Short mmCIF file of C-alpha atoms in Angstrom, two decimals:
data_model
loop_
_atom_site.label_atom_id
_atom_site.label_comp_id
_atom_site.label_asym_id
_atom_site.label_seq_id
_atom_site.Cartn_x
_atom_site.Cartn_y
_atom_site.Cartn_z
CA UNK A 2 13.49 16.06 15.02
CA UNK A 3 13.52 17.40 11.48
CA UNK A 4 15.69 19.90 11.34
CA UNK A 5 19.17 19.34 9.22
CA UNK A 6 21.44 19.32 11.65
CA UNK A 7 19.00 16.46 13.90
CA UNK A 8 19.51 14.10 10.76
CA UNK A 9 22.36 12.55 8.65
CA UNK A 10 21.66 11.48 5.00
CA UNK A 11 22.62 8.17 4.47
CA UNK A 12 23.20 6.23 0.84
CA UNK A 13 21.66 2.55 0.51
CA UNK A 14 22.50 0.03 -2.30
CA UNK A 15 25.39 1.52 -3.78
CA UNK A 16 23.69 5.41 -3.59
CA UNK A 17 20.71 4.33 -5.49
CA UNK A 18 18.90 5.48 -2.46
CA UNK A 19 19.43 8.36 0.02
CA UNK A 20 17.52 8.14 3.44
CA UNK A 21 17.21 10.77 6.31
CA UNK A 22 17.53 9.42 9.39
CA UNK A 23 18.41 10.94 12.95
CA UNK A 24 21.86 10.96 14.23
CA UNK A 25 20.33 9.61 17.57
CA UNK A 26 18.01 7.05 18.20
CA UNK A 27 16.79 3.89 15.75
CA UNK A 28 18.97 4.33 12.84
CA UNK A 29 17.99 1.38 9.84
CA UNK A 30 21.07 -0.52 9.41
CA UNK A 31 21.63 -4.06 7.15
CA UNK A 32 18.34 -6.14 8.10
CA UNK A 33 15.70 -3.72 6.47
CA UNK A 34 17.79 -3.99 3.56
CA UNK A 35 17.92 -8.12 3.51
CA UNK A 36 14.28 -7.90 4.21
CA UNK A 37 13.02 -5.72 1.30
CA UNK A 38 15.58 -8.05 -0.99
CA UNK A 39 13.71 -11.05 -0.19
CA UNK A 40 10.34 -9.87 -0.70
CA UNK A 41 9.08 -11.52 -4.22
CA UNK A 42 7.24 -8.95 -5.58
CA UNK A 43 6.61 -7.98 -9.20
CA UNK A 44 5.51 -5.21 -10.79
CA UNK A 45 2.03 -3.55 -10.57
CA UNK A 46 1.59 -5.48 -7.38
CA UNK A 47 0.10 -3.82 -3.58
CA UNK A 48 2.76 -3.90 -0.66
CA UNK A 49 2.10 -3.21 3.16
CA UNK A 50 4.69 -2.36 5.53
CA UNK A 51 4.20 -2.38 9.04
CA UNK A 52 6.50 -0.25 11.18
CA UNK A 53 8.08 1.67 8.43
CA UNK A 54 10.56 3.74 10.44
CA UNK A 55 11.99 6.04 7.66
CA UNK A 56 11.18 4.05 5.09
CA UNK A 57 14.49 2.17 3.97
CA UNK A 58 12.95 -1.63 3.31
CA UNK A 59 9.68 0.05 1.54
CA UNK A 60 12.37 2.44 -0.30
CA UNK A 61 15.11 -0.45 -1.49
CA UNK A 62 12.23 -2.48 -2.42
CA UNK A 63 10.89 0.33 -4.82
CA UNK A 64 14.10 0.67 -6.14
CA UNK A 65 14.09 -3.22 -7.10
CA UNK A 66 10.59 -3.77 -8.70
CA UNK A 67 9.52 -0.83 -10.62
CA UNK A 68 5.62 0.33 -10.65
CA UNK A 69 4.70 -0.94 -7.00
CA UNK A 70 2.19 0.35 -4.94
CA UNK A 71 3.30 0.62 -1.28
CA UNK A 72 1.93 1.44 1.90
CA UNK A 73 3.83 2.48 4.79
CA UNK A 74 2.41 2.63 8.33
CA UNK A 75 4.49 4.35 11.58
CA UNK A 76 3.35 5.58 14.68
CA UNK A 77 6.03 7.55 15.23
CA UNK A 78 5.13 11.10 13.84
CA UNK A 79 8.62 12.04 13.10
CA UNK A 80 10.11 8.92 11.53
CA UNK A 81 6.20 8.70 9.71
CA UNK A 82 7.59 12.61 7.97
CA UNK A 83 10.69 11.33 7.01
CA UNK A 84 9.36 8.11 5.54
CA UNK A 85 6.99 10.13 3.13
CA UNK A 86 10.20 12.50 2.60
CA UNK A 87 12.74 9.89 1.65
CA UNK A 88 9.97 8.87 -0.73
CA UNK A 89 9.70 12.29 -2.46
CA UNK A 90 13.02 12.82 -2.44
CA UNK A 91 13.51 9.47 -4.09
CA UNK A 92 10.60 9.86 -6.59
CA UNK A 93 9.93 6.51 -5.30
CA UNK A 94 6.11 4.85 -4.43
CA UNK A 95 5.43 4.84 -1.02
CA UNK A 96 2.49 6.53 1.07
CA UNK A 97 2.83 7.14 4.44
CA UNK A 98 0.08 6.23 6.89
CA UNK A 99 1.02 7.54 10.64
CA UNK A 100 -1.46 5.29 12.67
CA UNK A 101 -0.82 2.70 15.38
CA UNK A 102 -1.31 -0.92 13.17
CA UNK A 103 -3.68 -1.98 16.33
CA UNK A 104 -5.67 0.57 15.28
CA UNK A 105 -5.19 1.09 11.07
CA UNK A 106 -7.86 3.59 9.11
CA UNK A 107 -10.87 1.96 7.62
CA UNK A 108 -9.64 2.00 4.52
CA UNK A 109 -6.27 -0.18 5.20
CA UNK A 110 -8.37 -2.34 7.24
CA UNK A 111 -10.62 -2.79 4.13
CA UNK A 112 -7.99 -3.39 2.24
CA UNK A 113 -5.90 -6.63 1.41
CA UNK A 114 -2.43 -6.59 -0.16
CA UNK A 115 -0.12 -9.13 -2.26
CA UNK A 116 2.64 -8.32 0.28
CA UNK A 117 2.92 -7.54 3.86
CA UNK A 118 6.29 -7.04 5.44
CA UNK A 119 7.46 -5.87 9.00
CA UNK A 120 10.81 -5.92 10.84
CA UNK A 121 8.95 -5.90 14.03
CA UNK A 122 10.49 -4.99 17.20
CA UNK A 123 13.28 -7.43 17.61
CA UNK A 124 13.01 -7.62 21.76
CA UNK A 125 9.87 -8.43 24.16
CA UNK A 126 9.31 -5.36 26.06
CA UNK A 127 8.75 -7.29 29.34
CA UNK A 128 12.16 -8.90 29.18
CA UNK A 129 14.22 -5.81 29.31
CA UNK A 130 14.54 -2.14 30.23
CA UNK A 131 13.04 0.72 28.92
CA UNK A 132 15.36 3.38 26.38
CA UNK A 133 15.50 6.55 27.12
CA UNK A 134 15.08 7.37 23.87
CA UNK A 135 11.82 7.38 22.81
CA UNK A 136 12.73 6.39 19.03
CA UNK A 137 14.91 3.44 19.78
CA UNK A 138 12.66 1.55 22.42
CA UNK A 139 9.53 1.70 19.94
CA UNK A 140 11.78 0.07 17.42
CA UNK A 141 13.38 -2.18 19.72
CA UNK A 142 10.54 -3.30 21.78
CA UNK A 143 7.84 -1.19 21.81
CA UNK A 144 4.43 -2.00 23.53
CA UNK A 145 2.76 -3.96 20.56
CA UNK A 146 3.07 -7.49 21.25
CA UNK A 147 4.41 -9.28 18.64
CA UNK A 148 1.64 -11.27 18.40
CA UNK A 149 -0.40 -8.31 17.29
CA UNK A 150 2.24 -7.44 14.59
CA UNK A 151 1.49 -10.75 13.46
CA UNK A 152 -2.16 -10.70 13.26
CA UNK A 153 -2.67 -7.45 11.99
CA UNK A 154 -0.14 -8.52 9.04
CA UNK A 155 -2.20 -11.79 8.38
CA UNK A 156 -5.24 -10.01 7.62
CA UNK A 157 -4.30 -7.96 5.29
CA UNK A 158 -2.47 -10.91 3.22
CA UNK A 159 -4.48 -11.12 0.22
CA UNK A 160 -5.47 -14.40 -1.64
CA UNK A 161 -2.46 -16.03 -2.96
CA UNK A 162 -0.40 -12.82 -0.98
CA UNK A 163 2.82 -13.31 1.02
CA UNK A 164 3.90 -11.77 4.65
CA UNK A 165 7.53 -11.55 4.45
CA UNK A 166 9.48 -10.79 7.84
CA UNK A 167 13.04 -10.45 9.88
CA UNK A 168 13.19 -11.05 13.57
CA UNK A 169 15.52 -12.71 16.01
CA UNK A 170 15.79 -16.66 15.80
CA UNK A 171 14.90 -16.82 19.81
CA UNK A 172 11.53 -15.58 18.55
CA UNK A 173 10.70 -18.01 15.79
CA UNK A 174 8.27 -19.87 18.16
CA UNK A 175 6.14 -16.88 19.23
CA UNK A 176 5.85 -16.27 15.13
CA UNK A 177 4.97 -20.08 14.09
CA UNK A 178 2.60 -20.41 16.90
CA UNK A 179 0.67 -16.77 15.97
CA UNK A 180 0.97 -17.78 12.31
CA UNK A 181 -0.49 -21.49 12.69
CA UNK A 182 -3.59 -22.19 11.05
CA UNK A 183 -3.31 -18.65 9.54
CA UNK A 184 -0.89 -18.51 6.81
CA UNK A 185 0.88 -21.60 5.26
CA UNK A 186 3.59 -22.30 2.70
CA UNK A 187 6.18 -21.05 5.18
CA UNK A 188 9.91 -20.49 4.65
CA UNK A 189 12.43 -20.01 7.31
CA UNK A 190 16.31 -18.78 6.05
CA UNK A 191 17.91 -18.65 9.28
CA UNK A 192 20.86 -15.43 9.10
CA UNK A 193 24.35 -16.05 10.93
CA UNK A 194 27.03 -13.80 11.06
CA UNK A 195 29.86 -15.96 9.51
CA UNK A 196 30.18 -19.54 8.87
CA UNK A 197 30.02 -21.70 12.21
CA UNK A 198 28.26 -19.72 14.36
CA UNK A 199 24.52 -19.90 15.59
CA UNK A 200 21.92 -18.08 13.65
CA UNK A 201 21.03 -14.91 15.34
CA UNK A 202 18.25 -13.50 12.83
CA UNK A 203 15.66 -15.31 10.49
CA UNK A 204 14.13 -14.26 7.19
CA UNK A 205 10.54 -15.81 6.97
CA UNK A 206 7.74 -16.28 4.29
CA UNK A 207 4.07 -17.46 4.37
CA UNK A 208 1.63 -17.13 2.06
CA UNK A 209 -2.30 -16.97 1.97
CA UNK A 210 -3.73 -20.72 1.22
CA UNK A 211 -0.48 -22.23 1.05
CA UNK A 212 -0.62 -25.77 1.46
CA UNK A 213 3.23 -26.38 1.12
CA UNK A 214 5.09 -27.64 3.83
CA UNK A 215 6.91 -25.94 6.04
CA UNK A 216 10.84 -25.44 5.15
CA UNK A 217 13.57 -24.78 6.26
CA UNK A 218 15.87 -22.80 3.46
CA UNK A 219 19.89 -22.80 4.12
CA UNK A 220 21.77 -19.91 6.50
CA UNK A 221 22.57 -16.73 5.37
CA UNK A 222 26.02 -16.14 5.89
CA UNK A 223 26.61 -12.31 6.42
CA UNK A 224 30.41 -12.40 6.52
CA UNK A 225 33.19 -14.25 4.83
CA UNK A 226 35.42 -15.92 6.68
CA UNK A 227 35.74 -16.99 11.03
CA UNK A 228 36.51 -14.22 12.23
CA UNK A 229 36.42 -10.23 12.26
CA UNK A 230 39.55 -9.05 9.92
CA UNK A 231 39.94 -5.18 11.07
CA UNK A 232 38.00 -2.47 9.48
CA UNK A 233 38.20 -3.54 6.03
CA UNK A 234 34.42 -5.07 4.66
CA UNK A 235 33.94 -8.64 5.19
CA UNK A 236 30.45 -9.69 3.74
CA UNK A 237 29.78 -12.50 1.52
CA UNK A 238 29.53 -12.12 -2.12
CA UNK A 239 25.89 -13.12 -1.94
CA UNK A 240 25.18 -10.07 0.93
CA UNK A 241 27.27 -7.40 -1.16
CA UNK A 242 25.02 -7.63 -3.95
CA UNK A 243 22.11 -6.91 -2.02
CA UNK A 244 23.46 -4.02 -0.19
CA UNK A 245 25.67 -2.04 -3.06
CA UNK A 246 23.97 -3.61 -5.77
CA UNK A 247 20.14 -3.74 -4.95
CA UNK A 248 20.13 -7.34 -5.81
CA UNK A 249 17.55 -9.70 -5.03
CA UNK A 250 17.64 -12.16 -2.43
CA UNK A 251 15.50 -15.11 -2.97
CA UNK A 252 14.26 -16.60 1.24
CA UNK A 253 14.45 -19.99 -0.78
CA UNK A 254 17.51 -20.45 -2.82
#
């Protein structure tokens, strides 16, 4: 991978952002977009992505809140290169840390940050069948349990910091259960495709010393209307914003 004609270039919110991504294998769709628009952060502040792929949730963050100071980490050496080049090609903040996040440098582990966000691996990788492609399955499944994403992202929540992250709803369990007694304050925004139908996804925020209780914020609807209409775009008004417009999209609201 790496070579032009491996990769398409690919515009996010509106063109304000162009990412290099592979033709085959894990290519960053809607959800690291809804991730990086819920992420409360304000300028001058430290952020902490786990799992960056190429970089599109760090990136569309950037392009939100001005003057960040993000920190990317991917195992994957060639999505890790085209994370740090969507970010110089951008002229956006992000630096690129290829590691596996079980086993971070000493300096990110002796580091805390006022946000942490992952999109971890959406499926358990002893539920289902390996890809053949290498670049999917780690984003997919992967071998790091999702209870390690989870611990590894708690730690380095600063005081008063937030961990912000997508996954699928069948998970939220595994994540309340790894985050009890860890992180508090927590948000869940379920995500359902259209209006009537079960949420799929789930947005959630917890925060270092939080002592609110736990909530549970209304659905996301992605698309207007019951059913699929053809080709033409369906989403909410609330959704477009986020994805041609950059807007932000508060996990309580």
């Amino acid at each position: 991978m790496g070579a032009t004609e491996d990769l398409t270039k690919d515009d996010f919110l509106g063109g304000k952002i162009a990412i290099w991504q592979p033709k085959r294998g894990y290519r960053a769709g809607v959800d690291p977009v809804i991730l990086a628009a819920s992420v409360a952060a304000k300028s001058g502040q430290s952020v902490l992505e786990l799992g960056c792929g190429v970089g599109t949730a760090s990136l569309c963050l950037a392009a939100r809140v001005p003057d960040l100071q993000i920190t990317g980490v991917e195992v994957q050496p060639e999505y890790a290169a085209l994370a740090q080049r969507n970010a110089d090609e951008n002229a956006l903040p992000l630096t690129v840390v290829r590691a596996d996040l079980r086993a971070l440098p000493t300096e990110l582990r002796q580091e805390r940050f006022d946000h942490v966000i992952m999109n971890p691996p959406y499926f358990d990788r002893t539920a289902g069948t390996a890809s053949d492609d290498t670049g999917k399955d780690i984003a997919f499944a992967g071998d790091t349990p999702l209870q390690a994403w989870l611990d590894v992202g708690a730690r380095r929540v600063g005081p008063r910091g937030y961990l912000t992250l997508i996954q699928r709803m069948e998970r939220l369990p595994e994540v309340l259960d790894a985050l009890a007694g860890r992180l508090g304050a927590i948000i869940v925004r379920p995500i359902a495709g259209r209006t009537h139908r079960a949420p799929e996804l789930f947005l959630l925020q917890a925060r270092q010393e939080g002592k609110t209780p736990f909530r549970m914020a209304p659905t996301l609807i992605m698309h207007a209307g019951e059913t699929h209409q053809g080709d033409q775009e369906s989403y909410t008004q609330e959704v477009a914003c986020v994805l041609r417009n950059g807007a932000e999209l508060p996990i309580w609201s």
